[in-house]
């Protein structure tokens, strides 16, 4: 991969910028004075067709390949003001990456951590955001009403290998893997906030709330996709903790740019307040150490 160099502008790296929240955020950021967005994308033809202007630089990157993520980070030159680990997948049937890892954990968590670790030397004074979700909280009743029973955490290696629960439906397993990946992101944001001095790099989690109509459920069974794209989308104005990509992007832009920056290691919601749906278990130091240490070991990486 060719070197990537951005000088003389504020620079934000946003994954998953071709649709949904990532696209809405990118459109907001490039309206700010002196801002450039570098957006990794798997399909450059699709990305270019969005015509977001010359202040968006698309770079080919498949987050399913951890080697490609490392190469992207290794080729970076120049300072980064903010990294948004927004890209995410939610699959029903078990799918594996070319590396052999279960796709949901690989893309949503491992690739995000690999990218963060690789770009840390360029983020001095900047901010990192991991995308979470209230589905990570097994005690959150609203998520339960939408068939989420919460994360099923065992170990990073077991999750990455994609062990299955006998007798569970593909949809159930897809919900579980997604919720678990969001637990990992939430825990990682909190733990990196402990390990990395906030004045060096501030690390946050962001809960975009439920955003029906986005492409997140495109790999789920047809009834789930239909409900997501129609009924729930129309009900957003009357639902608590439901949002649109545009509204959630406004909250995320605030988190990336507000001065002074909030304390590192916190999880924020769309309303720009500390999230009230963070599971108390996600804040346990022992779980934080286990998730980050096991993930770094699997990646063969260390915090710079």
PDB file of C-alpha atoms in Angstrom:
ATOM      1  CA  UNK A   1       0.000   0.000   0.000  1.00  0.00           C
ATOM      2  CA  UNK A   2       1.291   3.458  -0.929  1.00  0.00           C
ATOM      3  CA  UNK A   3       2.134   5.939   1.801  1.00  0.00           C
ATOM      4  CA  UNK A   4      -0.739   8.131   2.965  1.00  0.00           C
ATOM      5  CA  UNK A   5       0.238  11.673   3.870  1.00  0.00           C
ATOM      6  CA  UNK A   6      -1.978  14.541   4.977  1.00  0.00           C
ATOM      7  CA  UNK A   7      -0.321  17.821   5.948  1.00  0.00           C
ATOM      8  CA  UNK A   8      -1.590  21.304   6.724  1.00  0.00           C
ATOM      9  CA  UNK A   9      -5.173  20.303   7.497  1.00  0.00           C
ATOM     10  CA  UNK A  10      -7.104  18.798  10.362  1.00  0.00           C
ATOM     11  CA  UNK A  11      -7.426  15.144   9.502  1.00  0.00           C
ATOM     12  CA  UNK A  12     -10.012  12.582  10.560  1.00  0.00           C
ATOM     13  CA  UNK A  13      -9.980   8.904   9.637  1.00  0.00           C
ATOM     14  CA  UNK A  14     -13.478   7.430   9.413  1.00  0.00           C
ATOM     15  CA  UNK A  15     -14.123   3.767   8.653  1.00  0.00           C
ATOM     16  CA  UNK A  16     -17.444   2.660   7.233  1.00  0.00           C
ATOM     17  CA  UNK A  17     -17.936   6.028   5.507  1.00  0.00           C
ATOM     18  CA  UNK A  18     -19.814   4.783   2.440  1.00  0.00           C
ATOM     19  CA  UNK A  19     -23.206   4.544   4.172  1.00  0.00           C
ATOM     20  CA  UNK A  20     -25.205   5.167   7.326  1.00  0.00           C
ATOM     21  CA  UNK A  21     -23.588   6.924  10.256  1.00  0.00           C
ATOM     22  CA  UNK A  22     -20.115   6.994   8.681  1.00  0.00           C
ATOM     23  CA  UNK A  23     -21.405   8.729   5.567  1.00  0.00           C
ATOM     24  CA  UNK A  24     -23.426  11.254   7.579  1.00  0.00           C
ATOM     25  CA  UNK A  25     -20.423  12.002   9.797  1.00  0.00           C
ATOM     26  CA  UNK A  26     -18.081  12.435   6.833  1.00  0.00           C
ATOM     27  CA  UNK A  27     -20.476  14.923   5.243  1.00  0.00           C
ATOM     28  CA  UNK A  28     -20.575  16.931   8.474  1.00  0.00           C
ATOM     29  CA  UNK A  29     -16.811  16.896   9.050  1.00  0.00           C
ATOM     30  CA  UNK A  30     -15.869  18.158   5.587  1.00  0.00           C
ATOM     31  CA  UNK A  31     -18.094  21.199   6.124  1.00  0.00           C
ATOM     32  CA  UNK A  32     -15.766  22.306   8.919  1.00  0.00           C
ATOM     33  CA  UNK A  33     -12.946  24.722   7.976  1.00  0.00           C
ATOM     34  CA  UNK A  34      -9.641  23.084   7.095  1.00  0.00           C
ATOM     35  CA  UNK A  35     -10.771  19.477   7.555  1.00  0.00           C
ATOM     36  CA  UNK A  36      -9.889  16.481   5.434  1.00  0.00           C
ATOM     37  CA  UNK A  37     -11.425  13.037   5.918  1.00  0.00           C
ATOM     38  CA  UNK A  38      -9.479   9.929   4.947  1.00  0.00           C
ATOM     39  CA  UNK A  39     -11.991   7.136   4.476  1.00  0.00           C
ATOM     40  CA  UNK A  40     -10.856   3.537   4.079  1.00  0.00           C
ATOM     41  CA  UNK A  41     -13.250   1.639   1.822  1.00  0.00           C
ATOM     42  CA  UNK A  42     -13.404  -1.862   0.392  1.00  0.00           C
ATOM     43  CA  UNK A  43     -15.129  -0.778  -2.830  1.00  0.00           C
ATOM     44  CA  UNK A  44     -13.538   2.373  -4.282  1.00  0.00           C
ATOM     45  CA  UNK A  45     -15.976   2.502  -7.193  1.00  0.00           C
ATOM     46  CA  UNK A  46     -18.931   2.645  -4.828  1.00  0.00           C
ATOM     47  CA  UNK A  47     -17.133   5.187  -2.638  1.00  0.00           C
ATOM     48  CA  UNK A  48     -16.234   7.463  -5.538  1.00  0.00           C
ATOM     49  CA  UNK A  49     -19.806   7.416  -6.803  1.00  0.00           C
ATOM     50  CA  UNK A  50     -20.868   9.240  -3.637  1.00  0.00           C
ATOM     51  CA  UNK A  51     -19.097  12.383  -4.945  1.00  0.00           C
ATOM     52  CA  UNK A  52     -18.284  13.830  -1.529  1.00  0.00           C
ATOM     53  CA  UNK A  53     -15.744  16.260  -2.916  1.00  0.00           C
ATOM     54  CA  UNK A  54     -12.009  16.753  -2.932  1.00  0.00           C
ATOM     55  CA  UNK A  55     -11.756  16.999   0.863  1.00  0.00           C
ATOM     56  CA  UNK A  56     -12.519  13.297   1.179  1.00  0.00           C
ATOM     57  CA  UNK A  57      -9.695  10.912   0.323  1.00  0.00           C
ATOM     58  CA  UNK A  58     -10.796   7.343  -0.285  1.00  0.00           C
ATOM     59  CA  UNK A  59      -8.214   4.634   0.348  1.00  0.00           C
ATOM     60  CA  UNK A  60      -8.795   1.003  -0.519  1.00  0.00           C
ATOM     61  CA  UNK A  61      -8.871  -1.155   2.602  1.00  0.00           C
ATOM     62  CA  UNK A  62     -10.687  -4.378   3.439  1.00  0.00           C
ATOM     63  CA  UNK A  63     -11.099  -4.498   7.223  1.00  0.00           C
ATOM     64  CA  UNK A  64     -11.583  -8.252   7.006  1.00  0.00           C
ATOM     65  CA  UNK A  65      -7.827  -8.535   6.407  1.00  0.00           C
ATOM     66  CA  UNK A  66      -5.760  -7.708   9.481  1.00  0.00           C
ATOM     67  CA  UNK A  67      -2.621  -7.648   7.337  1.00  0.00           C
ATOM     68  CA  UNK A  68      -4.216  -4.970   5.154  1.00  0.00           C
ATOM     69  CA  UNK A  69      -5.133  -2.965   8.263  1.00  0.00           C
ATOM     70  CA  UNK A  70      -1.524  -3.141   9.469  1.00  0.00           C
ATOM     71  CA  UNK A  71      -0.259  -2.056   6.052  1.00  0.00           C
ATOM     72  CA  UNK A  72      -2.645   0.914   6.043  1.00  0.00           C
ATOM     73  CA  UNK A  73      -1.364   2.066   9.442  1.00  0.00           C
ATOM     74  CA  UNK A  74       2.273   1.428   8.530  1.00  0.00           C
ATOM     75  CA  UNK A  75       1.896   3.586   5.430  1.00  0.00           C
ATOM     76  CA  UNK A  76       0.535   6.590   7.280  1.00  0.00           C
ATOM     77  CA  UNK A  77       2.499   9.839   7.366  1.00  0.00           C
ATOM     78  CA  UNK A  78       1.432  12.957   9.240  1.00  0.00           C
ATOM     79  CA  UNK A  79      -0.817  13.839  12.149  1.00  0.00           C
ATOM     80  CA  UNK A  80      -4.364  12.591  12.776  1.00  0.00           C
ATOM     81  CA  UNK A  81      -6.856  14.622  14.805  1.00  0.00           C
ATOM     82  CA  UNK A  82      -9.421  11.882  15.154  1.00  0.00           C
ATOM     83  CA  UNK A  83      -9.955   8.207  14.364  1.00  0.00           C
ATOM     84  CA  UNK A  84     -13.519   6.891  14.227  1.00  0.00           C
ATOM     85  CA  UNK A  85     -13.809   3.108  14.291  1.00  0.00           C
ATOM     86  CA  UNK A  86     -17.301   3.141  12.842  1.00  0.00           C
ATOM     87  CA  UNK A  87     -17.341   0.217  10.395  1.00  0.00           C
ATOM     88  CA  UNK A  88     -19.370  -2.732  11.573  1.00  0.00           C
ATOM     89  CA  UNK A  89     -21.103  -5.862  10.346  1.00  0.00           C
ATOM     90  CA  UNK A  90     -23.915  -7.991  11.704  1.00  0.00           C
ATOM     91  CA  UNK A  91     -24.314 -11.400  10.101  1.00  0.00           C
ATOM     92  CA  UNK A  92     -26.740 -14.238  10.637  1.00  0.00           C
ATOM     93  CA  UNK A  93     -24.968 -17.360   9.378  1.00  0.00           C
ATOM     94  CA  UNK A  94     -21.377 -17.847  10.495  1.00  0.00           C
ATOM     95  CA  UNK A  95     -18.959 -16.155   8.096  1.00  0.00           C
ATOM     96  CA  UNK A  96     -15.177 -16.169   8.258  1.00  0.00           C
ATOM     97  CA  UNK A  97     -12.593 -13.734   7.003  1.00  0.00           C
ATOM     98  CA  UNK A  98      -9.655 -14.719   4.842  1.00  0.00           C
ATOM     99  CA  UNK A  99      -7.647 -14.874   8.083  1.00  0.00           C
ATOM    100  CA  UNK A 100     -10.027 -17.564   9.345  1.00  0.00           C
ATOM    101  CA  UNK A 101     -11.623 -15.431  12.069  1.00  0.00           C
ATOM    102  CA  UNK A 102     -15.343 -15.001  12.658  1.00  0.00           C
ATOM    103  CA  UNK A 103     -16.282 -11.924  10.635  1.00  0.00           C
ATOM    104  CA  UNK A 104     -18.266  -9.922  13.215  1.00  0.00           C
ATOM    105  CA  UNK A 105     -15.561 -10.004  15.880  1.00  0.00           C
ATOM    106  CA  UNK A 106     -12.799  -9.580  13.283  1.00  0.00           C
ATOM    107  CA  UNK A 107     -14.256  -6.436  11.662  1.00  0.00           C
ATOM    108  CA  UNK A 108     -16.074  -4.804  14.574  1.00  0.00           C
ATOM    109  CA  UNK A 109     -13.391  -5.361  17.217  1.00  0.00           C
ATOM    110  CA  UNK A 110     -10.060  -6.793  16.084  1.00  0.00           C
ATOM    111  CA  UNK A 111      -9.649  -4.579  13.016  1.00  0.00           C
ATOM    112  CA  UNK A 112     -10.670  -1.502  15.026  1.00  0.00           C
ATOM    113  CA  UNK A 113      -8.100  -2.246  17.722  1.00  0.00           C
ATOM    114  CA  UNK A 114      -5.417  -3.085  15.136  1.00  0.00           C
ATOM    115  CA  UNK A 115      -6.054   0.200  13.346  1.00  0.00           C
ATOM    116  CA  UNK A 116      -5.991   2.150  16.609  1.00  0.00           C
ATOM    117  CA  UNK A 117      -2.734   0.605  17.783  1.00  0.00           C
ATOM    118  CA  UNK A 118      -1.102   1.172  14.403  1.00  0.00           C
ATOM    119  CA  UNK A 119      -2.139   4.824  14.166  1.00  0.00           C
ATOM    120  CA  UNK A 120      -1.453   5.783  17.797  1.00  0.00           C
ATOM    121  CA  UNK A 121       1.944   7.352  16.993  1.00  0.00           C
ATOM    122  CA  UNK A 122       0.138   9.815  14.687  1.00  0.00           C
ATOM    123  CA  UNK A 123      -2.689  10.669  17.099  1.00  0.00           C
ATOM    124  CA  UNK A 124      -0.811  12.835  19.616  1.00  0.00           C
ATOM    125  CA  UNK A 125      -3.352  15.251  21.057  1.00  0.00           C
ATOM    126  CA  UNK A 126      -6.101  13.585  19.048  1.00  0.00           C
ATOM    127  CA  UNK A 127      -9.117  11.433  19.799  1.00  0.00           C
ATOM    128  CA  UNK A 128     -10.185   7.857  19.103  1.00  0.00           C
ATOM    129  CA  UNK A 129     -13.791   6.710  19.098  1.00  0.00           C
ATOM    130  CA  UNK A 130     -15.034   3.117  19.208  1.00  0.00           C
ATOM    131  CA  UNK A 131     -18.654   2.560  18.183  1.00  0.00           C
ATOM    132  CA  UNK A 132     -20.673   0.786  20.805  1.00  0.00           C
ATOM    133  CA  UNK A 133     -24.319  -0.153  21.223  1.00  0.00           C
ATOM    134  CA  UNK A 134     -26.719  -0.595  24.120  1.00  0.00           C
ATOM    135  CA  UNK A 135     -27.109  -4.209  22.960  1.00  0.00           C
ATOM    136  CA  UNK A 136     -23.866  -4.890  24.849  1.00  0.00           C
ATOM    137  CA  UNK A 137     -25.811  -4.557  28.120  1.00  0.00           C
ATOM    138  CA  UNK A 138     -27.535  -7.834  29.102  1.00  0.00           C
ATOM    139  CA  UNK A 139     -29.661  -5.893  31.606  1.00  0.00           C
ATOM    140  CA  UNK A 140     -31.017  -3.361  29.121  1.00  0.00           C
ATOM    141  CA  UNK A 141     -34.688  -4.237  28.720  1.00  0.00           C
ATOM    142  CA  UNK A 142     -35.261  -2.393  25.478  1.00  0.00           C
ATOM    143  CA  UNK A 143     -32.583  -4.443  23.757  1.00  0.00           C
ATOM    144  CA  UNK A 144     -34.195  -7.572  25.171  1.00  0.00           C
ATOM    145  CA  UNK A 145     -37.512  -6.577  23.586  1.00  0.00           C
ATOM    146  CA  UNK A 146     -35.768  -6.587  20.219  1.00  0.00           C
ATOM    147  CA  UNK A 147     -34.487 -10.144  20.753  1.00  0.00           C
ATOM    148  CA  UNK A 148     -31.053  -9.233  22.089  1.00  0.00           C
ATOM    149  CA  UNK A 149     -30.050 -11.247  25.129  1.00  0.00           C
ATOM    150  CA  UNK A 150     -26.717  -9.489  25.515  1.00  0.00           C
ATOM    151  CA  UNK A 151     -23.102 -10.496  24.904  1.00  0.00           C
ATOM    152  CA  UNK A 152     -21.856 -14.062  25.179  1.00  0.00           C
ATOM    153  CA  UNK A 153     -18.248 -13.431  26.163  1.00  0.00           C
ATOM    154  CA  UNK A 154     -15.929 -16.388  26.732  1.00  0.00           C
ATOM    155  CA  UNK A 155     -12.456 -15.465  25.529  1.00  0.00           C
ATOM    156  CA  UNK A 156     -11.143 -13.455  22.600  1.00  0.00           C
ATOM    157  CA  UNK A 157      -9.707 -16.527  20.906  1.00  0.00           C
ATOM    158  CA  UNK A 158     -12.948 -18.506  21.256  1.00  0.00           C
ATOM    159  CA  UNK A 159     -14.971 -15.615  19.857  1.00  0.00           C
ATOM    160  CA  UNK A 160     -12.531 -15.091  16.983  1.00  0.00           C
ATOM    161  CA  UNK A 161     -12.664 -18.791  16.133  1.00  0.00           C
ATOM    162  CA  UNK A 162     -16.433 -18.561  15.971  1.00  0.00           C
ATOM    163  CA  UNK A 163     -17.580 -21.282  18.322  1.00  0.00           C
ATOM    164  CA  UNK A 164     -21.315 -21.899  17.948  1.00  0.00           C
ATOM    165  CA  UNK A 165     -24.094 -22.676  20.402  1.00  0.00           C
ATOM    166  CA  UNK A 166     -25.759 -25.974  19.500  1.00  0.00           C
ATOM    167  CA  UNK A 167     -29.395 -25.611  18.501  1.00  0.00           C
ATOM    168  CA  UNK A 168     -29.399 -21.816  18.215  1.00  0.00           C
ATOM    169  CA  UNK A 169     -30.806 -20.227  15.051  1.00  0.00           C
ATOM    170  CA  UNK A 170     -28.570 -18.208  12.699  1.00  0.00           C
ATOM    171  CA  UNK A 171     -30.475 -15.047  13.645  1.00  0.00           C
ATOM    172  CA  UNK A 172     -29.941 -15.689  17.365  1.00  0.00           C
ATOM    173  CA  UNK A 173     -26.234 -16.312  16.836  1.00  0.00           C
ATOM    174  CA  UNK A 174     -25.965 -13.180  14.690  1.00  0.00           C
ATOM    175  CA  UNK A 175     -27.564 -11.046  17.417  1.00  0.00           C
ATOM    176  CA  UNK A 176     -25.255 -12.582  20.017  1.00  0.00           C
ATOM    177  CA  UNK A 177     -22.097 -12.009  17.997  1.00  0.00           C
ATOM    178  CA  UNK A 178     -23.039  -8.392  17.306  1.00  0.00           C
ATOM    179  CA  UNK A 179     -23.847  -7.649  20.964  1.00  0.00           C
ATOM    180  CA  UNK A 180     -20.610  -9.321  22.031  1.00  0.00           C
ATOM    181  CA  UNK A 181     -18.553  -7.293  19.559  1.00  0.00           C
ATOM    182  CA  UNK A 182     -20.104  -4.125  20.958  1.00  0.00           C
ATOM    183  CA  UNK A 183     -19.247  -5.218  24.483  1.00  0.00           C
ATOM    184  CA  UNK A 184     -15.645  -5.649  23.335  1.00  0.00           C
ATOM    185  CA  UNK A 185     -15.624  -2.149  21.823  1.00  0.00           C
ATOM    186  CA  UNK A 186     -17.127  -0.587  24.938  1.00  0.00           C
ATOM    187  CA  UNK A 187     -14.695  -2.371  27.239  1.00  0.00           C
ATOM    188  CA  UNK A 188     -11.763  -1.505  24.967  1.00  0.00           C
ATOM    189  CA  UNK A 189     -12.620   2.215  24.983  1.00  0.00           C
ATOM    190  CA  UNK A 190     -12.819   2.230  28.777  1.00  0.00           C
ATOM    191  CA  UNK A 191      -9.621   0.220  29.221  1.00  0.00           C
ATOM    192  CA  UNK A 192      -7.573   2.244  26.733  1.00  0.00           C
ATOM    193  CA  UNK A 193      -8.773   5.325  28.572  1.00  0.00           C
ATOM    194  CA  UNK A 194      -7.096   3.857  31.651  1.00  0.00           C
ATOM    195  CA  UNK A 195      -3.875   2.898  29.872  1.00  0.00           C
ATOM    196  CA  UNK A 196      -3.282   5.923  27.648  1.00  0.00           C
ATOM    197  CA  UNK A 197      -2.930   9.375  29.188  1.00  0.00           C
ATOM    198  CA  UNK A 198      -5.842  11.510  28.062  1.00  0.00           C
ATOM    199  CA  UNK A 199      -3.608  14.466  27.250  1.00  0.00           C
ATOM    200  CA  UNK A 200      -1.726  12.173  24.858  1.00  0.00           C
ATOM    201  CA  UNK A 201      -4.730  10.565  23.127  1.00  0.00           C
ATOM    202  CA  UNK A 202      -8.319  10.696  24.394  1.00  0.00           C
ATOM    203  CA  UNK A 203     -10.304   7.494  23.837  1.00  0.00           C
ATOM    204  CA  UNK A 204     -14.097   7.285  23.870  1.00  0.00           C
ATOM    205  CA  UNK A 205     -16.967   4.974  23.173  1.00  0.00           C
ATOM    206  CA  UNK A 206     -20.030   6.277  21.360  1.00  0.00           C
ATOM    207  CA  UNK A 207     -23.499   4.735  21.436  1.00  0.00           C
ATOM    208  CA  UNK A 208     -25.308   5.926  18.277  1.00  0.00           C
ATOM    209  CA  UNK A 209     -28.598   4.538  19.598  1.00  0.00           C
ATOM    210  CA  UNK A 210     -30.757   2.380  17.382  1.00  0.00           C
ATOM    211  CA  UNK A 211     -30.773   3.624  13.779  1.00  0.00           C
ATOM    212  CA  UNK A 212     -33.361   1.633  11.800  1.00  0.00           C
ATOM    213  CA  UNK A 213     -33.036   1.733   8.043  1.00  0.00           C
ATOM    214  CA  UNK A 214     -29.250   1.565   7.883  1.00  0.00           C
ATOM    215  CA  UNK A 215     -27.536  -1.360   6.164  1.00  0.00           C
ATOM    216  CA  UNK A 216     -26.411  -2.975   9.413  1.00  0.00           C
ATOM    217  CA  UNK A 217     -28.930  -5.824   9.197  1.00  0.00           C
ATOM    218  CA  UNK A 218     -28.414  -6.593   5.494  1.00  0.00           C
ATOM    219  CA  UNK A 219     -27.033 -10.069   6.212  1.00  0.00           C
ATOM    220  CA  UNK A 220     -29.817 -11.031   8.625  1.00  0.00           C
ATOM    221  CA  UNK A 221     -32.886 -13.132   7.698  1.00  0.00           C
ATOM    222  CA  UNK A 222     -35.537 -11.460   5.544  1.00  0.00           C
ATOM    223  CA  UNK A 223     -38.112 -10.829   8.342  1.00  0.00           C
ATOM    224  CA  UNK A 224     -35.470  -9.020  10.409  1.00  0.00           C
ATOM    225  CA  UNK A 225     -34.405  -6.907   7.427  1.00  0.00           C
ATOM    226  CA  UNK A 226     -38.014  -6.001   6.618  1.00  0.00           C
ATOM    227  CA  UNK A 227     -38.793  -4.919  10.191  1.00  0.00           C
ATOM    228  CA  UNK A 228     -35.552  -2.941  10.367  1.00  0.00           C
ATOM    229  CA  UNK A 229     -36.051  -1.124   7.069  1.00  0.00           C
ATOM    230  CA  UNK A 230     -39.751  -0.305   7.344  1.00  0.00           C
ATOM    231  CA  UNK A 231     -41.692  -0.507  10.607  1.00  0.00           C
ATOM    232  CA  UNK A 232     -38.881   0.486  12.963  1.00  0.00           C
ATOM    233  CA  UNK A 233     -37.615   3.200  10.640  1.00  0.00           C
ATOM    234  CA  UNK A 234     -41.027   4.881  10.587  1.00  0.00           C
ATOM    235  CA  UNK A 235     -41.330   4.581  14.371  1.00  0.00           C
ATOM    236  CA  UNK A 236     -38.076   6.417  15.186  1.00  0.00           C
ATOM    237  CA  UNK A 237     -39.704   9.763  16.140  1.00  0.00           C
ATOM    238  CA  UNK A 238     -41.755   8.031  18.829  1.00  0.00           C
ATOM    239  CA  UNK A 239     -39.086   5.687  20.208  1.00  0.00           C
ATOM    240  CA  UNK A 240     -36.719   6.447  23.068  1.00  0.00           C
ATOM    241  CA  UNK A 241     -33.035   5.959  22.284  1.00  0.00           C
ATOM    242  CA  UNK A 242     -33.756   5.729  18.571  1.00  0.00           C
ATOM    243  CA  UNK A 243     -32.069   8.010  16.089  1.00  0.00           C
ATOM    244  CA  UNK A 244     -31.195   8.697  12.479  1.00  0.00           C
ATOM    245  CA  UNK A 245     -27.687   8.648  10.991  1.00  0.00           C
ATOM    246  CA  UNK A 246     -27.786  12.435  10.661  1.00  0.00           C
ATOM    247  CA  UNK A 247     -28.743  13.027  14.285  1.00  0.00           C
ATOM    248  CA  UNK A 248     -26.217  10.507  15.577  1.00  0.00           C
ATOM    249  CA  UNK A 249     -23.518  12.043  13.368  1.00  0.00           C
ATOM    250  CA  UNK A 250     -24.111  15.416  15.022  1.00  0.00           C
ATOM    251  CA  UNK A 251     -23.406  13.885  18.426  1.00  0.00           C
ATOM    252  CA  UNK A 252     -20.334  12.118  17.138  1.00  0.00           C
ATOM    253  CA  UNK A 253     -18.991  15.298  15.517  1.00  0.00           C
ATOM    254  CA  UNK A 254     -19.383  17.019  18.896  1.00  0.00           C
ATOM    255  CA  UNK A 255     -17.388  14.289  20.622  1.00  0.00           C
ATOM    256  CA  UNK A 256     -14.584  14.656  18.074  1.00  0.00           C
ATOM    257  CA  UNK A 257     -14.338  18.443  18.178  1.00  0.00           C
ATOM    258  CA  UNK A 258     -15.672  19.888  21.454  1.00  0.00           C
ATOM    259  CA  UNK A 259     -13.191  21.926  23.530  1.00  0.00           C
ATOM    260  CA  UNK A 260     -11.983  21.119  26.050  1.00  0.00           C
ATOM    261  CA  UNK A 261     -12.225  17.384  25.345  1.00  0.00           C
ATOM    262  CA  UNK A 262     -14.273  15.309  27.810  1.00  0.00           C
ATOM    263  CA  UNK A 263     -12.397  12.985  30.179  1.00  0.00           C
ATOM    264  CA  UNK A 264     -10.930  10.025  28.336  1.00  0.00           C
ATOM    265  CA  UNK A 265     -12.395   6.552  28.792  1.00  0.00           C
ATOM    266  CA  UNK A 266     -16.043   7.648  28.866  1.00  0.00           C
ATOM    267  CA  UNK A 267     -18.950   6.394  26.764  1.00  0.00           C
ATOM    268  CA  UNK A 268     -21.250   9.027  25.256  1.00  0.00           C
ATOM    269  CA  UNK A 269     -24.650   8.913  23.605  1.00  0.00           C
ATOM    270  CA  UNK A 270     -26.309  10.874  20.836  1.00  0.00           C
ATOM    271  CA  UNK A 271     -27.501  13.446  23.387  1.00  0.00           C
ATOM    272  CA  UNK A 272     -23.838  14.354  24.150  1.00  0.00           C
ATOM    273  CA  UNK A 273     -24.169  13.044  27.691  1.00  0.00           C
ATOM    274  CA  UNK A 274     -22.414  10.104  29.332  1.00  0.00           C
ATOM    275  CA  UNK A 275     -24.385   7.038  28.304  1.00  0.00           C
ATOM    276  CA  UNK A 276     -26.891   5.757  30.845  1.00  0.00           C
ATOM    277  CA  UNK A 277     -27.026   2.310  29.284  1.00  0.00           C
ATOM    278  CA  UNK A 278     -23.442   1.186  29.892  1.00  0.00           C
ATOM    279  CA  UNK A 279     -23.417  -2.169  31.655  1.00  0.00           C
ATOM    280  CA  UNK A 280     -21.661  -1.935  35.019  1.00  0.00           C
ATOM    281  CA  UNK A 281     -19.818  -5.152  34.193  1.00  0.00           C
ATOM    282  CA  UNK A 282     -18.186  -3.472  31.197  1.00  0.00           C
ATOM    283  CA  UNK A 283     -16.402  -1.106  33.561  1.00  0.00           C
ATOM    284  CA  UNK A 284     -14.712  -3.859  35.584  1.00  0.00           C
ATOM    285  CA  UNK A 285     -10.907  -3.477  35.380  1.00  0.00           C
ATOM    286  CA  UNK A 286     -10.414  -7.248  35.281  1.00  0.00           C
ATOM    287  CA  UNK A 287     -12.602  -7.572  32.182  1.00  0.00           C
ATOM    288  CA  UNK A 288     -10.855  -4.612  30.587  1.00  0.00           C
ATOM    289  CA  UNK A 289      -7.461  -6.182  31.107  1.00  0.00           C
ATOM    290  CA  UNK A 290      -8.634  -9.544  29.768  1.00  0.00           C
ATOM    291  CA  UNK A 291     -10.237  -8.124  26.622  1.00  0.00           C
ATOM    292  CA  UNK A 292      -7.387  -5.804  25.661  1.00  0.00           C
ATOM    293  CA  UNK A 293      -4.526  -8.124  26.625  1.00  0.00           C
ATOM    294  CA  UNK A 294      -6.052 -11.142  24.873  1.00  0.00           C
ATOM    295  CA  UNK A 295      -6.871  -9.082  21.788  1.00  0.00           C
ATOM    296  CA  UNK A 296      -3.375  -7.604  21.572  1.00  0.00           C
ATOM    297  CA  UNK A 297      -1.884 -11.072  21.985  1.00  0.00           C
ATOM    298  CA  UNK A 298      -4.006 -12.465  19.167  1.00  0.00           C
ATOM    299  CA  UNK A 299      -3.004  -9.530  16.954  1.00  0.00           C
ATOM    300  CA  UNK A 300       0.652  -9.807  17.933  1.00  0.00           C
ATOM    301  CA  UNK A 301       0.546  -6.111  18.806  1.00  0.00           C
ATOM    302  CA  UNK A 302       1.514  -3.849  21.692  1.00  0.00           C
ATOM    303  CA  UNK A 303       0.489  -0.346  22.700  1.00  0.00           C
ATOM    304  CA  UNK A 304       3.152   2.142  21.596  1.00  0.00           C
TER     305      UNK A 304
END
